[in-house]
Amino acid sequence: MAGSLTLGELAAMVGGEVYGDPATLVRNAWPPQDCDAHSITLVDSVENLPKLEGCAAAAFVAPLGVTEPGRPAIRVANVHAAFVAIVTHFRPRRERSVTGVHPTAVIAPSAVIGRDVSIGAGAVVGEEAVIGDGAMIGANTVVGDDCRVGAGTMLAPRVTLYEGAVVGERCRLHSGVVLGADGFGYRLVDGRHAPVPQLGSVEVGDDVEIGANTTIDRGVYGPTKIGDGTKIDNLVQIGHNCRIGRHNLLASQVGIAGSTSTGDYVVMAGQVGVRDHIHIGKGAIIAAMAGVTNDVPEGEVMLGAPATPVREQKLKIAAIAKLPQLRKEFRELCREVSDLQSRLAERPNNSTLDRAA
Amino acid sequence: MAGSLTLGELAAMVGGEVYGDPATLVRNAWPPQDCDAHSITLVDSVENLPKLEGCAAAAFVAPLGVTEPGRPAIRVANVHAAFVAIVTHFRPRRERSVTGVHPTAVIAPSAVIGRDVSIGAGAVVGEEAVIGDGAMIGANTVVGDDCRVGAGTMLAPRVTLYEGAVVGERCRLHSGVVLGADGFGYRLVDGRHAPVPQLGSVEVGDDVEIGANTTIDRGVYGPTKIGDGTKIDNLVQIGHNCRIGRHNLLASQVGIAGSTSTGDYVVMAGQVGVRDHIHIGKGAIIAAMAGVTNDVPEGEVMLGAPATPVREQKLKIAAIAKLPQLRKEFRELCREVSDLQSRLAERPNNSTLDRAA
Amino acid sequence: MAGSLTLGELAAMVGGEVYGDPATLVRNAWPPQDCDAHSITLVDSVENLPKLEGCAAAAFVAPLGVTEPGRPAIRVANVHAAFVAIVTHFRPRRERSVTGVHPTAVIAPSAVIGRDVSIGAGAVVGEEAVIGDGAMIGANTVVGDDCRVGAGTMLAPRVTLYEGAVVGERCRLHSGVVLGADGFGYRLVDGRHAPVPQLGSVEVGDDVEIGANTTIDRGVYGPTKIGDGTKIDNLVQIGHNCRIGRHNLLASQVGIAGSTSTGDYVVMAGQVGVRDHIHIGKGAIIAAMAGVTNDVPEGEVMLGAPATPVREQKLKIAAIAKLPQLRKEFRELCREVSDLQSRLAERPNNSTLDRAA
């Protein structure tokens, strides 16, 4: 841990303005619930000021809108950038401890390794694989034959790229990611599920992040593709032949079945399921746990299973919530109608009583 | 990449019939959206012919039903087998680069390794483990003590078999698979969840495929079993003591709680959840995202959460979709009844008005 | 496998009482469906006695309430403890085969390794990592720089701790677990999702169990925390900044979004999804597949998506099940009202017919 600084020194570091005593001593930086009396914390909006109640922090980083901080503070336009700088001062990230190729890594003779590459202990790089300049391959990661890993890309420890997988530049693949396992395709032949050969590959664009233990299967004949700038969370499944657009956000535990495609800037929240062979239009948003069973138009917001445009689905949810009450009222109305029927039947001059059934 | 061939040469290779110029030069084979002017592509049914619109392919493989291909084609009965042969010609799979036991693999002295076994870099094989003839153990895979891996079985890189796991012949276990972790069983003792000892094992039959990052827990006292010919997709969870039948298809992200069993030929689509201690009958089909809470009869098709026979569930879904409309109509009917009540009340000779409440 | 024993010898071993012939020879112990004629099995309650039908077992372990076992038995108060002892006699767990640091493990010079630690083949331990006394680090597991692993903790083969992760004492982390991957946080800058720096860590308490392929992300500025005694199943996702209480039970495939907290003794069944920035009160129970979208009060039982208190949700489910019937009855009632309207209209002396619309 780095040494302590005064509030004034921290404010100068982040280009902020001191409120209260600039000599206030700060030793570390934490979220409100983890602070002691020598910590600085962050409040990122005026609405979140109540989070300081009961917080022991000596001071906090405050957005410009906070006019009466109530305790020592640094006011600054970009509170997150400022707090990142302060946290990094107190708890600097360790320089990566492995540079070059670790002696226990196993690199095929025909692999091509770029400049300034770091390959961790026990990592395996296959025949004719190409590792771009500045890439990092984590410990015990396996890069198959004929893979390409772009410049500046980080494969965490314990990642698997099956043969032929292609990853672009500046990507980050987290631990446990599997690219290029066989897709789930079978034909029933004589009572047995015969595997359909999975001859395609996986192609990941530039600036893609893929979360821990996420799996992306190889295509049947061509590539499964992930577009540039797309960010994928942990434990996501993307089936064979999918074509995910650029700048998508796919949250944890999403599952996308085979041959489905998405436009750019699609967002899927956690645990969404998407069926095979459909298209999710550009900018569509799929709410958590929704089950998408049909094409989704551009920009639509979908909710529920089966997924339905949000306005419609909210009406349904509200109607379901009131359904027990509706049933009760329905029984009551039945009684009232029955009562009306009895009353009409009792009338002496009722000439219209006779009806079929 | 292998050299180019003429359409005539390709047709001869796959036993097909040429339509158009047999001298058409082909250099590679791709799905329609990935083709350039020297590619051949595949249309697997007459209905899919529109997929050729805008496709640059020089030619395509067509089923016999296509009478007017419109561009050079190879007509053949089994289009997929033909296209697999063509793709494999242009992009042959590399012979496996590791044969024998890699010098960095760690094999326990008491392990028994069959003939023609391939064990990758960094793999670990435990005491008294038995690896069958022709099996492949991928790089950095860990086979625990007393495991058995059948002849011809492939364990991808980075698989874990806990001690005592048994895998049959000709299986394929993909990267990240974990067989035999402890099941999730606890007893509350003095306010703490005390683990119930998990003393059983995992037994996988022959010809089973298990997808990337799928987990199958060991049984409590006996085996958790996967039947012959069953295919399991990525990120599936199978709890302790489960007995999965033969030739099941379990799609991605399915979760099956402990002690549940299935008959043969059961199919579960993506993200299905199944509770503990129930039985899914032979040939049952569980639709995507369904939540199964009770035994399912043979051959039943289940939908929804809680899962319900499909016909019933579809009625429910339709009824829910129309529920907001029903509520509107109900309000209208209430007004009409109220109106009828007023009219009857207004009548001079109405002798039946008096009623309790 | 250890030698056979008589029923009398087994009864003496577990402090039970013999019913039937104490000379009955027993060679192994299995669940009912796996027994041959020389096996002993377990029936854990009177209600489960029918599970013995068709079971070949020579004898069984029975609770005291079983007065007429019908075949040789050992009656004992704690049947599970007794059966665990018997199973362990017949199939003793192998002593761990690795003790000390395997020569192929890669330990950073500045790492601190406690007494009686076992580190498996190919494992990697980073700079200044601290491994407590008696800890076991499985083969090919990667412990990052500055991690701390408590005394008596077991990391299975193929676990990843990112730099700075802290795991308490007597924990068990199963194969494929990933602690400390970056959380899923981005800001849209000029049409690109720019990663928000993830500067926090993961802190796991004592006596925690984490299932295979589960992922827990590091916090943004502070720790993601798992409380003492909490048990987490396979394939669970816990987002950045979460604070999970003590003695929680989180079943398989649960997903908890960022910054959510739980009290002590919370239970979540399989495939539950929980949104970000909410709190689940102490002792709350969330039923399988529920989707929690709001704070949950202490002790509440929640069901469905969106999750609703169980009594309310069950009313909704029942109402939905009867919805098609309700729609039918509603149509009928409409006809009856229409009929009443006609009859009133037909009456000669109906003076109230005229109404607007």
Coordinates of N, CA and C in Angstrom, one line a residue, chain B residues 161-295:
Chain B
L161 N -11.6 -34.8 -14.3 CA -12.3 -36.0 -13.8 C -11.8 -36.1 -12.3
Y162 N -12.8 -35.9 -11.4 CA -12.4 -36.2 -10.0 C -12.2 -37.7 -9.8
E163 N -11.6 -38.1 -8.7 CA -11.2 -39.5 -8.4 C -12.4 -40.4 -8.6
G164 N -12.1 -41.5 -9.3 CA -13.1 -42.6 -9.4 C -14.1 -42.4 -10.5
A165 N -14.1 -41.3 -11.3 CA -15.0 -41.1 -12.4 C -14.7 -42.2 -13.5
V166 N -15.8 -42.6 -14.1 CA -15.7 -43.6 -15.2 C -16.4 -43.1 -16.4
V167 N -15.6 -43.1 -17.5 CA -16.2 -42.6 -18.8 C -16.0 -43.8 -19.8
G168 N -17.1 -44.0 -20.6 CA -17.2 -45.2 -21.5 C -16.3 -45.0 -22.7
E169 N -16.6 -45.7 -23.7 CA -15.9 -45.7 -25.0 C -16.5 -44.7 -26.0
R170 N -15.6 -44.2 -26.8 CA -16.0 -43.3 -27.9 C -16.7 -42.0 -27.4
C171 N -16.5 -41.6 -26.2 CA -17.1 -40.4 -25.7 C -16.3 -39.2 -26.1
R172 N -16.9 -38.0 -26.1 CA -16.2 -36.7 -26.3 C -16.5 -35.8 -25.2
L173 N -15.6 -35.4 -24.3 CA -15.8 -34.5 -23.3 C -15.1 -33.2 -23.6
H174 N -15.8 -32.1 -23.7 CA -15.2 -30.8 -24.1 C -14.5 -30.1 -23.0
S175 N -13.8 -29.1 -23.4 CA -13.0 -28.3 -22.5 C -13.8 -27.7 -21.3
G176 N -13.3 -27.8 -20.2 CA -13.9 -27.3 -19.0 C -14.9 -28.2 -18.3
V177 N -15.2 -29.4 -18.9 CA -16.1 -30.3 -18.2 C -15.5 -30.7 -16.9
V178 N -16.4 -30.8 -15.9 CA -16.0 -31.3 -14.5 C -16.9 -32.5 -14.2
L179 N -16.4 -33.6 -14.0 CA -17.1 -34.8 -13.6 C -16.7 -35.2 -12.2
G180 N -17.7 -35.2 -11.3 CA -17.4 -35.8 -10.0 C -17.1 -34.8 -8.8
A181 N -17.4 -33.5 -9.0 CA -17.3 -32.6 -7.9 C -18.4 -33.0 -6.9
D182 N -18.2 -32.6 -5.7 CA -19.1 -33.0 -4.6 C -20.5 -32.4 -4.9
G183 N -21.5 -33.2 -4.7 CA -22.9 -32.8 -4.8 C -23.2 -31.7 -3.7
F184 N -24.3 -31.1 -3.9 CA -24.7 -29.9 -3.0 C -25.7 -30.5 -2.0
G185 N -25.1 -31.0 -0.9 CA -25.9 -31.6 0.2 C -25.4 -31.2 1.5
Y186 N -26.3 -30.6 2.4 CA -25.9 -30.1 3.7 C -27.0 -30.4 4.7
R187 N -26.6 -30.5 5.9 CA -27.5 -30.6 7.0 C -27.3 -29.4 8.0
L188 N -28.3 -28.8 8.4 CA -28.1 -27.7 9.4 C -27.8 -28.2 10.8
V189 N -26.6 -28.0 11.3 CA -26.2 -28.5 12.6 C -25.7 -27.3 13.4
D190 N -26.4 -26.9 14.5 CA -26.0 -25.8 15.3 C -25.8 -24.5 14.5
G191 N -26.7 -24.3 13.6 CA -26.7 -23.0 12.8 C -25.7 -23.0 11.7
R192 N -25.1 -24.2 11.4 CA -24.1 -24.2 10.3 C -24.5 -25.3 9.3
H193 N -24.3 -25.1 8.0 CA -24.6 -26.1 7.0 C -23.4 -27.1 7.0
A194 N -23.6 -28.3 7.6 CA -22.6 -29.3 7.6 C -22.7 -30.1 6.4
P195 N -21.6 -30.3 5.6 CA -21.6 -31.1 4.4 C -22.0 -32.5 4.6
V196 N -22.9 -33.0 3.8 CA -23.2 -34.5 3.8 C -22.1 -35.1 2.9
P197 N -21.4 -36.2 3.5 CA -20.3 -36.8 2.7 C -20.9 -37.2 1.3
Q198 N -20.1 -37.0 0.3 CA -20.5 -37.4 -1.0 C -19.5 -38.5 -1.5
L199 N -20.0 -39.7 -1.3 CA -19.1 -40.9 -1.4 C -19.3 -41.6 -2.7
G200 N -20.2 -41.2 -3.5 CA -20.4 -41.9 -4.8 C -19.5 -41.5 -5.9
S201 N -19.9 -41.7 -7.1 CA -19.0 -41.4 -8.2 C -19.9 -41.0 -9.4
V202 N -19.2 -40.8 -10.6 CA -19.9 -40.5 -11.8 C -19.6 -41.6 -12.8
E203 N -20.6 -42.1 -13.5 CA -20.4 -43.2 -14.5 C -21.1 -42.7 -15.8
V204 N -20.3 -42.5 -16.8 CA -20.7 -42.1 -18.1 C -20.6 -43.3 -19.1
G205 N -21.7 -43.5 -19.8 CA -21.8 -44.7 -20.7 C -20.9 -44.5 -22.0
D206 N -21.2 -45.3 -23.0 CA -20.5 -45.2 -24.2 C -21.1 -44.1 -25.2
D207 N -20.3 -43.6 -26.1 CA -20.8 -42.7 -27.1 C -21.5 -41.5 -26.6
V208 N -21.1 -41.0 -25.4 CA -21.7 -39.8 -24.8 C -20.8 -38.6 -25.2
E209 N -21.5 -37.5 -25.5 CA -20.8 -36.2 -25.7 C -21.2 -35.2 -24.6
I210 N -20.2 -34.6 -24.0 CA -20.5 -33.6 -22.9 C -19.9 -32.3 -23.3
G211 N -20.7 -31.2 -23.3 CA -20.2 -29.9 -23.8 C -19.4 -29.1 -22.9
A212 N -18.8 -28.1 -23.4 CA -17.8 -27.3 -22.6 C -18.4 -26.7 -21.3
N213 N -17.6 -26.8 -20.3 CA -18.0 -26.2 -19.0 C -19.2 -26.8 -18.3
T214 N -19.6 -28.0 -18.8 CA -20.7 -28.7 -18.1 C -20.2 -29.4 -16.9
T215 N -21.0 -29.5 -15.9 CA -20.7 -30.1 -14.6 C -21.6 -31.2 -14.2
I216 N -21.1 -32.4 -13.8 CA -21.9 -33.5 -13.3 C -21.3 -34.0 -12.0
D217 N -22.1 -33.9 -10.9 CA -21.6 -34.1 -9.6 C -21.7 -35.6 -9.3
R218 N -20.8 -36.0 -8.4 CA -20.7 -37.4 -7.9 C -22.0 -37.7 -7.0
G219 N -22.4 -39.0 -7.0 CA -23.5 -39.4 -6.2 C -23.1 -39.3 -4.7
V220 N -24.2 -39.4 -3.9 CA -24.0 -39.4 -2.4 C -23.4 -40.8 -2.0
Y221 N -24.1 -41.9 -2.3 CA -23.6 -43.2 -1.9 C -23.3 -44.0 -3.2
G222 N -24.0 -43.8 -4.2 CA -23.8 -44.6 -5.5 C -23.4 -43.7 -6.6
P223 N -23.5 -44.1 -7.8 CA -23.1 -43.3 -9.0 C -24.2 -42.3 -9.4
T224 N -23.7 -41.2 -10.0 CA -24.6 -40.4 -10.9 C -24.3 -41.0 -12.3
K225 N -25.3 -41.3 -13.0 CA -25.1 -42.1 -14.3 C -25.7 -41.3 -15.5
I226 N -24.9 -41.4 -16.6 CA -25.3 -40.9 -17.9 C -25.4 -42.0 -18.8
G227 N -26.5 -42.3 -19.5 CA -26.7 -43.4 -20.3 C -26.0 -43.4 -21.7
D228 N -25.8 -44.5 -22.3 CA -25.2 -44.6 -23.6 C -25.8 -43.7 -24.6
G229 N -25.0 -43.0 -25.4 CA -25.5 -42.3 -26.5 C -26.1 -41.0 -26.2
T230 N -26.1 -40.6 -24.9 CA -26.7 -39.3 -24.6 C -25.7 -38.1 -24.9
K231 N -26.3 -37.0 -25.4 CA -25.5 -35.9 -25.8 C -25.9 -34.7 -24.9
I232 N -24.9 -34.1 -24.3 CA -25.1 -33.0 -23.4 C -24.4 -31.8 -23.9
D233 N -25.0 -30.6 -23.9 CA -24.5 -29.4 -24.5 C -23.6 -28.7 -23.4
N234 N -23.3 -27.4 -23.7 CA -22.4 -26.7 -22.8 C -23.1 -26.2 -21.6
L235 N -22.4 -26.0 -20.5 CA -22.9 -25.3 -19.3 C -24.1 -25.9 -18.7
V236 N -24.2 -27.2 -18.8 CA -25.3 -28.0 -18.2 C -24.9 -28.4 -16.8
Q237 N -25.8 -28.4 -15.9 CA -25.6 -28.9 -14.5 C -26.4 -30.2 -14.3
I238 N -25.8 -31.2 -13.8 CA -26.5 -32.5 -13.5 C -26.1 -32.8 -12.0
G239 N -27.1 -32.8 -11.2 CA -26.9 -33.0 -9.7 C -26.6 -34.4 -9.3
H240 N -26.2 -34.5 -8.0 CA -25.8 -35.9 -7.5 C -27.0 -36.9 -7.6
N241 N -26.6 -38.1 -7.9 CA -27.5 -39.2 -7.9 C -28.4 -39.3 -9.1
C242 N -28.3 -38.3 -10.0 CA -29.2 -38.4 -11.2 C -28.9 -39.6 -12.0
R243 N -29.9 -40.1 -12.7 CA -29.8 -41.2 -13.6 C -30.4 -40.8 -14.9
I244 N -29.5 -40.4 -15.8 CA -30.0 -39.9 -17.1 C -30.0 -41.1 -18.1
G245 N -31.1 -41.3 -18.8 CA -31.2 -42.4 -19.7 C -30.3 -42.4 -20.9
R246 N -30.6 -43.3 -21.8 CA -29.8 -43.4 -23.0 C -30.4 -42.5 -24.1
H247 N -29.5 -42.0 -25.0 CA -29.9 -41.2 -26.1 C -30.7 -40.0 -25.8
N248 N -30.4 -39.4 -24.6 CA -31.1 -38.1 -24.3 C -30.3 -37.0 -25.1
L249 N -31.0 -35.9 -25.3 CA -30.4 -34.7 -25.8 C -30.7 -33.5 -24.8
L250 N -29.6 -33.1 -24.1 CA -29.8 -32.0 -23.1 C -29.1 -30.8 -23.6
A251 N -29.9 -29.7 -24.0 CA -29.3 -28.5 -24.6 C -28.6 -27.7 -23.5
S252 N -28.1 -26.6 -24.0 CA -27.2 -25.7 -23.2 C -27.9 -25.2 -22.0
Q253 N -27.2 -25.1 -20.9 CA -27.7 -24.4 -19.7 C -28.8 -25.1 -19.0
V254 N -29.1 -26.3 -19.4 CA -30.1 -27.1 -18.6 C -29.5 -27.4 -17.2
G255 N -30.4 -27.4 -16.2 CA -30.0 -27.8 -14.9 C -31.0 -28.8 -14.3
I256 N -30.4 -29.9 -13.9 CA -31.2 -31.0 -13.3 C -30.8 -31.3 -11.9
A257 N -31.7 -31.1 -11.0 CA -31.4 -31.2 -9.5 C -31.2 -32.7 -9.1
G258 N -30.8 -32.9 -7.9 CA -30.3 -34.2 -7.5 C -31.4 -35.3 -7.5
S259 N -30.9 -36.5 -7.8 CA -31.7 -37.7 -7.7 C -32.9 -37.8 -8.7
T260 N -32.8 -37.0 -9.7 CA -33.9 -37.1 -10.8 C -33.4 -38.0 -11.8
S261 N -34.3 -38.7 -12.5 CA -34.0 -39.7 -13.5 C -34.7 -39.4 -14.8
T262 N -34.2 -39.8 -15.9 CA -34.9 -39.7 -17.2 C -34.9 -41.0 -17.9
G263 N -35.9 -41.3 -18.7 CA -36.0 -42.4 -19.6 C -35.1 -42.2 -20.8
D264 N -35.2 -43.1 -21.7 CA -34.4 -43.0 -23.0 C -35.0 -41.9 -23.9
Y265 N -34.2 -41.4 -24.7 CA -34.7 -40.4 -25.8 C -35.4 -39.2 -25.2
V266 N -35.1 -38.8 -24.1 CA -35.7 -37.5 -23.5 C -34.9 -36.4 -24.2
V267 N -35.7 -35.3 -24.5 CA -35.0 -34.1 -25.1 C -35.4 -32.9 -24.2
M268 N -34.3 -32.2 -23.8 CA -34.6 -30.9 -23.0 C -33.9 -29.8 -23.8
A269 N -34.7 -28.8 -24.1 CA -34.2 -27.6 -24.8 C -33.4 -26.7 -23.9
G270 N -32.9 -25.6 -24.4 CA -32.0 -24.7 -23.6 C -32.6 -24.2 -22.3
Q271 N -31.8 -24.1 -21.3 CA -32.2 -23.4 -20.0 C -33.3 -24.1 -19.2
V272 N -33.7 -25.3 -19.6 CA -34.7 -26.0 -18.8 C -34.1 -26.3 -17.4
G273 N -35.0 -26.2 -16.4 CA -34.7 -26.5 -15.0 C -35.6 -27.7 -14.6
V274 N -35.0 -28.7 -13.9 CA -35.8 -29.8 -13.5 C -35.5 -30.0 -12.0
R275 N -36.6 -30.2 -11.2 CA -36.4 -30.3 -9.8 C -35.9 -31.7 -9.4
D276 N -35.6 -31.9 -8.1 CA -35.0 -33.1 -7.6 C -36.0 -34.2 -7.4
H277 N -35.5 -35.4 -7.4 CA -36.3 -36.6 -7.1 C -37.6 -36.8 -7.9
I278 N -37.5 -36.5 -9.2 CA -38.6 -36.8 -10.1 C -38.1 -37.6 -11.3
H279 N -39.1 -38.1 -12.1 CA -38.7 -38.9 -13.2 C -39.4 -38.3 -14.5
I280 N -38.5 -38.2 -15.5 CA -39.0 -37.7 -16.8 C -39.1 -39.0 -17.7
G281 N -40.3 -39.2 -18.2 CA -40.6 -40.5 -18.9 C -39.9 -40.5 -20.3
K282 N -39.8 -41.7 -20.8 CA -39.1 -42.0 -22.1 C -39.7 -41.1 -23.2
G283 N -38.9 -40.5 -23.9 CA -39.3 -39.8 -25.1 C -40.0 -38.4 -24.8
A284 N -40.0 -38.0 -23.6 CA -40.6 -36.7 -23.2 C -39.7 -35.6 -23.8
I285 N -40.4 -34.5 -24.2 CA -39.7 -33.3 -24.7 C -40.0 -32.1 -23.8
I286 N -39.0 -31.5 -23.3 CA -39.2 -30.3 -22.5 C -38.7 -29.1 -23.2
A287 N -39.7 -28.2 -23.4 CA -39.4 -27.0 -24.2 C -38.4 -26.0 -23.5
A288 N -37.8 -25.2 -24.2 CA -36.8 -24.2 -23.7 C -37.3 -23.5 -22.5
M289 N -36.5 -23.3 -21.5 CA -36.8 -22.5 -20.3 C -37.9 -23.1 -19.4
A290 N -38.4 -24.3 -19.7 CA -39.5 -24.8 -18.9 C -38.9 -25.2 -17.5
G291 N -39.8 -25.2 -16.5 CA -39.4 -25.5 -15.1 C -40.2 -26.7 -14.7
V292 N -39.6 -27.9 -14.7 CA -40.3 -29.2 -14.4 C -40.4 -29.4 -12.9
T293 N -41.6 -29.5 -12.4 CA -41.7 -29.7 -11.0 C -42.4 -31.0 -10.5
N294 N -42.7 -31.8 -11.5 CA -43.4 -33.1 -11.2 C -42.9 -34.2 -12.2
D295 N -43.2 -35.4 -11.9 CA -42.9 -36.5 -12.9 C -43.6 -36.1 -14.2

